[in-house]
mmCIF file of C-alpha atoms in Angstrom:
data_model
loop_
_atom_site.group_PDB
_atom_site.id
_atom_site.type_symbol
_atom_site.label_atom_id
_atom_site.label_comp_id
_atom_site.label_asym_id
_atom_site.label_seq_id
_atom_site.Cartn_x
_atom_site.Cartn_y
_atom_site.Cartn_z
ATOM 1 C CA GLN A 1 -30.406 2.470 0.424
ATOM 2 C CA VAL A 2 -27.631 1.092 -1.835
ATOM 3 C CA GLN A 3 -26.701 2.492 -5.154
ATOM 4 C CA LEU A 4 -24.726 0.603 -7.687
ATOM 5 C CA VAL A 5 -22.628 1.746 -10.608
ATOM 6 C CA GLU A 6 -21.086 -0.383 -13.279
ATOM 7 C CA SER A 7 -18.229 0.377 -15.706
ATOM 8 C CA GLY A 8 -15.842 -1.492 -17.887
ATOM 9 C CA GLY A 9 -18.012 -2.501 -20.866
ATOM 10 C CA GLY A 10 -16.858 -2.096 -24.413
ATOM 11 C CA LEU A 11 -16.149 -3.635 -27.658
ATOM 12 C CA VAL A 12 -13.777 -6.539 -27.868
ATOM 13 C CA GLN A 13 -12.719 -9.354 -30.353
ATOM 14 C CA ALA A 14 -13.636 -12.796 -29.689
ATOM 15 C CA GLY A 15 -10.999 -14.415 -27.386
ATOM 16 C CA GLY A 16 -10.372 -11.198 -25.797
ATOM 17 C CA SER A 17 -10.806 -9.844 -22.210
ATOM 18 C CA LEU A 18 -12.857 -7.185 -20.236
ATOM 19 C CA ARG A 19 -12.822 -6.387 -16.682
ATOM 20 C CA LEU A 20 -16.324 -5.039 -15.211
ATOM 21 C CA SER A 21 -16.428 -3.112 -11.978
ATOM 22 C CA CYS A 22 -19.294 -2.377 -9.917
ATOM 23 C CA GLY A 23 -19.196 0.070 -6.777
ATOM 24 C CA ALA A 24 -21.713 0.171 -4.081
ATOM 25 C CA SER A 25 -22.589 3.307 -2.193
ATOM 26 C CA GLY A 26 -24.829 3.887 0.663
ATOM 27 C CA ARG A 27 -25.677 1.593 3.534
ATOM 28 C CA THR A 28 -24.531 -1.965 3.303
ATOM 29 C CA LEU A 29 -24.407 -4.938 5.851
ATOM 30 C CA SER A 30 -22.270 -7.798 6.469
ATOM 31 C CA ASP A 31 -23.636 -10.798 4.897
ATOM 32 C CA TYR A 32 -25.244 -9.999 1.565
ATOM 33 C CA VAL A 33 -24.481 -11.116 -1.949
ATOM 34 C CA MET A 34 -23.412 -9.095 -5.051
ATOM 35 C CA GLY A 35 -23.605 -10.488 -8.485
ATOM 36 C CA TRP A 36 -23.842 -9.994 -12.249
ATOM 37 C CA PHE A 37 -26.615 -10.691 -14.551
ATOM 38 C CA ARG A 38 -26.802 -10.254 -18.415
ATOM 39 C CA GLN A 39 -29.449 -9.527 -20.885
ATOM 40 C CA ALA A 40 -29.205 -9.959 -24.555
ATOM 41 C CA PRO A 41 -31.469 -8.419 -27.043
ATOM 42 C CA GLY A 42 -34.714 -10.365 -27.198
ATOM 43 C CA LYS A 43 -33.739 -12.617 -24.297
ATOM 44 C CA GLU A 44 -34.497 -12.594 -20.656
ATOM 45 C CA ARG A 45 -32.095 -11.692 -18.045
ATOM 46 C CA GLU A 46 -29.703 -14.386 -16.865
ATOM 47 C CA PHE A 47 -27.556 -14.948 -14.046
ATOM 48 C CA VAL A 48 -23.760 -14.857 -14.714
ATOM 49 C CA ALA A 49 -21.783 -14.796 -11.262
ATOM 50 C CA ALA A 50 -22.133 -13.817 -7.736
ATOM 51 C CA ILE A 51 -20.163 -13.546 -4.530
ATOM 52 C CA ARG A 52 -21.422 -13.850 -1.049
ATOM 53 C CA TRP A 53 -19.873 -11.197 1.181
ATOM 54 C CA GLY A 54 -20.202 -13.081 4.521
ATOM 55 C CA THR A 55 -18.291 -16.226 3.288
ATOM 56 C CA GLY A 56 -16.464 -15.253 0.062
ATOM 57 C CA ASN A 57 -18.249 -18.079 -1.624
ATOM 58 C CA LYS A 58 -18.449 -17.623 -5.425
ATOM 59 C CA TYR A 59 -21.088 -18.862 -7.845
ATOM 60 C CA TYR A 60 -21.048 -19.180 -11.535
ATOM 61 C CA GLU A 61 -23.244 -19.866 -14.436
ATOM 62 C CA ASP A 62 -22.054 -23.026 -16.230
ATOM 63 C CA SER A 63 -21.471 -21.160 -19.427
ATOM 64 C CA VAL A 64 -18.915 -18.684 -17.980
ATOM 65 C CA GLU A 65 -17.179 -21.190 -15.617
ATOM 66 C CA GLY A 66 -13.628 -21.252 -16.210
ATOM 67 C CA ARG A 67 -13.585 -18.085 -18.245
ATOM 68 C CA PHE A 68 -15.050 -15.609 -15.870
ATOM 69 C CA THR A 69 -13.840 -14.689 -12.384
ATOM 70 C CA ILE A 70 -15.636 -12.729 -9.829
ATOM 71 C CA SER A 71 -13.699 -10.910 -7.086
ATOM 72 C CA ARG A 72 -14.261 -8.236 -4.534
ATOM 73 C CA ASP A 73 -12.488 -5.394 -2.793
ATOM 74 C CA THR A 74 -14.257 -5.214 0.598
ATOM 75 C CA ALA A 75 -12.832 -1.809 1.546
ATOM 76 C CA LYS A 76 -13.982 -0.218 -1.630
ATOM 77 C CA LYS A 77 -17.296 -2.170 -1.596
ATOM 78 C CA THR A 78 -16.585 -3.096 -5.221
ATOM 79 C CA VAL A 79 -16.938 -6.283 -7.134
ATOM 80 C CA TYR A 80 -15.216 -7.308 -10.370
ATOM 81 C CA LEU A 81 -15.947 -9.522 -13.191
ATOM 82 C CA GLN A 82 -12.847 -10.512 -15.185
ATOM 83 C CA MET A 83 -14.016 -11.904 -18.379
ATOM 84 C CA ASN A 84 -11.555 -13.798 -20.550
ATOM 85 C CA SER A 85 -11.943 -15.947 -23.743
ATOM 86 C CA LEU A 86 -14.943 -13.882 -24.643
ATOM 87 C CA LYS A 87 -17.308 -15.164 -27.169
ATOM 88 C CA PRO A 88 -19.950 -13.453 -29.218
ATOM 89 C CA GLU A 89 -22.537 -15.215 -27.185
ATOM 90 C CA ASP A 90 -21.314 -13.010 -24.283
ATOM 91 C CA THR A 91 -22.591 -9.964 -25.993
ATOM 92 C CA ALA A 92 -25.235 -8.447 -23.615
ATOM 93 C CA VAL A 93 -25.854 -5.659 -21.241
ATOM 94 C CA TYR A 94 -24.368 -6.567 -17.993
ATOM 95 C CA TYR A 95 -26.009 -5.630 -14.726
ATOM 96 C CA CYS A 96 -24.626 -5.420 -11.267
ATOM 97 C CA ALA A 97 -26.954 -6.476 -8.463
ATOM 98 C CA ALA A 98 -26.847 -6.588 -4.627
ATOM 99 C CA SER A 99 -29.027 -8.057 -1.958
ATOM 100 C CA GLN A 100 -30.273 -6.934 1.457
ATOM 101 C CA PRO A 101 -28.844 -8.967 4.298
ATOM 102 C CA LEU A 102 -29.225 -12.780 3.885
ATOM 103 C CA ARG A 103 -31.508 -14.237 6.477
ATOM 104 C CA GLY A 104 -33.104 -17.604 7.097
ATOM 105 C CA VAL A 105 -32.814 -20.719 5.059
ATOM 106 C CA LEU A 106 -31.040 -20.272 1.687
ATOM 107 C CA ARG A 107 -32.620 -22.659 -0.811
ATOM 108 C CA SER A 108 -30.946 -24.389 -3.692
ATOM 109 C CA GLY A 109 -29.882 -21.876 -6.340
ATOM 110 C CA TRP A 110 -30.875 -18.786 -4.323
ATOM 111 C CA TYR A 111 -28.072 -16.801 -5.736
ATOM 112 C CA ARG A 112 -29.445 -17.371 -9.322
ATOM 113 C CA MET A 113 -32.931 -15.769 -8.686
ATOM 114 C CA MET A 114 -33.465 -12.243 -9.388
ATOM 115 C CA SER A 115 -35.726 -11.955 -6.529
ATOM 116 C CA THR A 116 -32.680 -12.347 -4.127
ATOM 117 C CA TYR A 117 -31.499 -8.981 -5.300
ATOM 118 C CA ASP A 118 -32.904 -5.685 -4.323
ATOM 119 C CA TYR A 119 -30.601 -3.221 -5.895
ATOM 120 C CA TRP A 120 -29.605 -2.962 -9.647
ATOM 121 C CA GLY A 121 -27.144 -0.880 -11.623
ATOM 122 C CA GLN A 122 -28.021 0.755 -14.923
ATOM 123 C CA GLY A 123 -26.024 -1.764 -16.997
ATOM 124 C CA THR A 124 -22.894 -1.711 -19.103
ATOM 125 C CA GLN A 125 -22.755 -2.837 -22.627
ATOM 126 C CA VAL A 126 -20.298 -5.717 -23.599
ATOM 127 C CA THR A 127 -20.108 -6.465 -27.308
ATOM 128 C CA VAL A 128 -17.872 -9.363 -28.499
ATOM 129 C CA SER A 129 -17.159 -9.214 -32.344
ATOM 130 C CA SER A 130 -16.756 -12.426 -34.331
#
């Protein structure tokens, strides 16, 4: 079992920055993916960014490309989401997620699908004021 805990959310002005952290505890394996999703009021949960542990490959949603950076600390089993140039549209609850070991053929966009992820954190609120 894997447990995820997010931190780092808060209130910032447009153009500001925040750094989210997600620590994983419990049993983990070598090739899995950890990522971030977000959900604004009245909207469905959407993919933000992910990193594949086995390769270090990073994946981003188009709307955050160039502004957000996902990174990892393998020793601490922690992922980070550095968010720069924040916009009011980034306001949402941000959720950390992790998969079980990746096996078989990975289809196009696999990292964007919630079904890829088996473990979810409780969420951390990010609010960007205009």
